[in-house]
């Protein structure tokens, strides 16, 4: 039994590491990997797709101060990945990246972005909220079935259990929202830097 538990734990850890590693990979296949958590659009005037292509090196990379962009010229798609310290990139629960489809529109280029987070992060977050919600409701129902609501003190106890569960859910929501806003701002800074570089308003980091 212990061996099975260790094996399951090692497998779970391996899946988490593999999910995070593939999420950070700068390949065409991995560029669309991840749970979609947002969309956005921007427009670059007086520029062409060919001019944007020239900003990337032979490997399709464009290093910047706050991250890196990878161009997939066959599909006119690029990947924006923020820069993290090496350890933080694996320990942070909700990293984000953006896949941007480049679309020519006359003398301008439209950037249609899709923001993504690792599947493991999305699944674990959803599972945590599900466990807390079901656990709170199950505890209250079990308490009521055993006659705990038969007195005023029992009602107060049930109210305390419900309040505690709601507190954990609310705290989790606040944490997720704050993490999303932080990562969204990180992506916004990187996309603005990318737009400045391709339009010539700022130099690329080589």
Coordinates of C-alpha atoms in Angstrom, one line a residue:
X1 CA 0.0 0.0 0.0
X2 CA 2.8 2.4 0.9
X3 CA 4.6 1.5 -2.4
X4 CA 1.4 2.3 -4.3
X5 CA 1.1 5.6 -2.6
X6 CA 4.7 6.5 -3.3
X7 CA 4.2 5.6 -6.9
X8 CA 1.0 7.6 -7.2
X9 CA 2.7 10.6 -5.6
X10 CA 5.7 10.3 -7.9
X11 CA 3.4 10.0 -10.9
X12 CA 1.4 13.1 -9.8
X13 CA 4.5 15.1 -9.3
X14 CA 5.8 14.0 -12.7
X15 CA 2.6 15.1 -14.4
X16 CA 2.8 18.5 -12.7
X17 CA 6.4 19.0 -13.7
X18 CA 5.7 17.8 -17.3
X19 CA 2.7 20.1 -17.6
X20 CA 4.7 23.1 -16.5
X21 CA 7.7 22.2 -18.7
X22 CA 5.6 21.8 -21.8
X23 CA 3.7 25.0 -21.0
X24 CA 6.9 26.9 -21.1
X25 CA 8.3 25.3 -24.2
X26 CA 8.7 27.7 -27.2
X27 CA 7.5 25.3 -29.9
X28 CA 4.6 25.6 -32.3
X29 CA 2.8 22.7 -30.8
X30 CA 3.2 24.0 -27.2
X31 CA 2.2 27.6 -28.1
X32 CA -1.5 26.6 -28.0
X33 CA -1.2 24.4 -24.9
X34 CA -2.9 25.6 -21.8
X35 CA -6.3 26.6 -20.4
X36 CA -7.7 29.8 -22.0
X37 CA -8.2 32.4 -19.3
X38 CA -8.7 35.6 -21.4
X39 CA -8.6 37.3 -24.8
X40 CA -7.5 40.6 -26.1
X41 CA -6.9 42.6 -29.2
X42 CA -4.6 45.4 -30.4
X43 CA -3.8 47.2 -33.6
X44 CA -0.5 48.4 -35.0
X45 CA -0.9 51.1 -37.6
X46 CA 1.5 51.8 -40.5
X47 CA 3.3 48.5 -40.3
X48 CA 3.2 45.2 -42.3
X49 CA 3.6 41.6 -41.4
X50 CA 6.9 41.6 -43.3
X51 CA 8.3 44.4 -41.1
X52 CA 7.3 42.5 -38.0
X53 CA 9.0 39.4 -39.3
X54 CA 12.3 41.2 -39.7
X55 CA 12.4 42.0 -36.0
X56 CA 13.0 38.3 -35.2
X57 CA 16.2 36.4 -35.6
X58 CA 16.8 33.3 -37.7
X59 CA 15.3 31.1 -35.0
X60 CA 12.2 33.2 -34.8
X61 CA 13.1 34.6 -31.4
X62 CA 12.8 38.2 -30.2
X63 CA 14.4 38.6 -26.7
X64 CA 13.1 41.5 -24.6
X65 CA 13.7 42.9 -21.2
X66 CA 10.5 41.4 -19.7
X67 CA 10.3 38.2 -21.7
X68 CA 10.6 36.6 -25.1
X69 CA 8.6 36.4 -28.2
X70 CA 8.7 33.4 -30.6
X71 CA 7.4 33.8 -34.2
X72 CA 5.8 30.9 -36.1
X73 CA 6.0 32.5 -39.6
X74 CA 4.0 29.7 -41.4
X75 CA 0.9 30.5 -39.4
X76 CA 1.6 34.2 -38.6
X77 CA 1.3 33.4 -34.9
X78 CA 3.6 34.3 -32.1
X79 CA 4.0 33.3 -28.5
X80 CA 4.7 35.8 -25.7
X81 CA 6.3 34.3 -22.6
X82 CA 7.1 36.6 -19.6
X83 CA 10.5 36.3 -18.0
X84 CA 10.6 34.6 -14.5
X85 CA 13.5 33.7 -12.2
X86 CA 14.2 30.0 -12.9
X87 CA 12.9 28.6 -9.6
X88 CA 10.0 31.0 -9.5
X89 CA 8.8 29.9 -12.9
X90 CA 8.2 26.3 -11.6
X91 CA 7.0 27.2 -8.1
X92 CA 4.5 29.9 -9.1
X93 CA 1.1 28.3 -9.4
X94 CA -0.6 30.5 -12.0
X95 CA 1.9 31.5 -14.7
X96 CA 0.5 32.9 -17.9
X97 CA 1.5 33.3 -21.5
X98 CA -0.1 34.7 -24.6
X99 CA -0.6 33.3 -28.1
X100 CA -1.1 36.1 -30.6
X101 CA -2.4 35.7 -34.2
X102 CA -1.2 38.3 -36.6
X103 CA -3.7 39.5 -39.1
X104 CA -3.0 42.0 -41.9
X105 CA -5.7 44.8 -42.1
X106 CA -4.8 47.2 -44.9
X107 CA -1.7 49.1 -43.8
X108 CA -2.0 47.9 -40.3
X109 CA -1.7 44.6 -38.3
X110 CA -4.2 43.3 -35.8
X111 CA -3.0 41.4 -32.8
X112 CA -5.6 38.9 -31.5
X113 CA -4.3 37.4 -28.3
X114 CA -5.3 34.4 -26.2
X115 CA -4.1 34.2 -22.6
X116 CA -3.4 30.8 -21.2
X117 CA -2.4 29.1 -17.9
X118 CA -1.1 25.5 -17.4
X119 CA -3.9 22.9 -17.3
X120 CA -2.6 21.6 -14.0
X121 CA -3.0 25.0 -12.4
X122 CA -6.6 25.3 -13.7
X123 CA -7.5 21.8 -12.6
X124 CA -6.0 22.0 -9.2
X125 CA -7.6 25.4 -8.6
X126 CA -11.0 24.1 -9.6
X127 CA -10.5 21.0 -7.6
X128 CA -9.6 23.0 -4.5
X129 CA -12.8 25.1 -4.7
X130 CA -14.9 21.9 -5.3
X131 CA -13.4 20.1 -2.3
X132 CA -13.9 23.1 0.0
X133 CA -17.5 23.6 -1.2
X134 CA -18.5 20.0 -1.0
X135 CA -16.7 19.5 2.3
X136 CA -18.5 22.4 3.9
X137 CA -21.9 21.3 2.7
X138 CA -21.3 17.7 3.7
X139 CA -20.2 18.7 7.2
X140 CA -23.3 20.8 7.7
X141 CA -25.6 18.1 6.4
X142 CA -23.9 15.4 8.5
X143 CA -24.2 17.7 11.5
X144 CA -27.9 18.3 10.9
X145 CA -28.6 14.6 10.4
X146 CA -27.0 13.8 13.7
X147 CA -29.4 16.3 15.4
X148 CA -26.9 19.1 15.8
X149 CA -29.5 21.7 14.9
X150 CA -31.8 20.7 17.7
X151 CA -30.5 23.5 20.0
X152 CA -29.5 27.1 19.7
X153 CA -25.9 26.3 20.3
X154 CA -26.0 23.7 17.6
X155 CA -27.4 26.3 15.1
X156 CA -24.5 28.6 16.1
X157 CA -22.0 25.8 15.5
X158 CA -23.5 25.1 12.1
X159 CA -23.3 28.8 11.3
X160 CA -19.7 28.8 12.3
X161 CA -18.9 25.9 10.0
X162 CA -20.7 27.6 7.1
X163 CA -18.9 30.9 7.9
X164 CA -15.5 29.2 8.0
X165 CA -16.2 27.4 4.6
X166 CA -17.3 30.7 3.0
X167 CA -14.2 32.4 4.4
X168 CA -11.9 29.8 2.7
X169 CA -13.8 30.1 -0.5
X170 CA -13.7 33.9 -0.4
X171 CA -10.0 33.9 0.4
X172 CA -9.4 31.5 -2.5
X173 CA -11.3 33.8 -4.9
X174 CA -9.3 36.8 -3.7
X175 CA -6.0 35.0 -4.2
X176 CA -6.9 33.8 -7.7
X177 CA -8.2 37.2 -8.7
X178 CA -5.1 38.9 -7.4
X179 CA -2.8 36.4 -9.1
X180 CA -4.7 36.8 -12.4
X181 CA -4.4 40.6 -12.3
X182 CA -0.7 40.4 -11.5
X183 CA 0.0 37.9 -14.3
X184 CA -2.3 39.9 -16.7
X185 CA -0.3 43.1 -15.9
X186 CA 2.9 41.2 -16.5
X187 CA 1.7 40.1 -19.9
X188 CA 0.4 43.6 -20.7
X189 CA 3.9 45.0 -20.0
X190 CA 5.5 42.4 -22.2
X191 CA 3.0 43.0 -25.1
X192 CA 3.6 46.8 -24.8
X193 CA 7.3 46.2 -25.0
X194 CA 6.8 43.9 -28.0
X195 CA 4.7 46.6 -29.8
X196 CA 7.4 49.2 -29.0
X197 CA 10.1 47.0 -30.4
X198 CA 8.4 46.0 -33.7
X199 CA 7.4 49.6 -34.3
X200 CA 10.9 50.9 -33.6
X201 CA 10.0 52.9 -30.5
X202 CA 12.3 50.8 -28.4
X203 CA 15.4 48.5 -29.2
X204 CA 15.3 44.8 -28.7
X205 CA 17.4 43.1 -26.0
X206 CA 20.0 40.9 -27.7

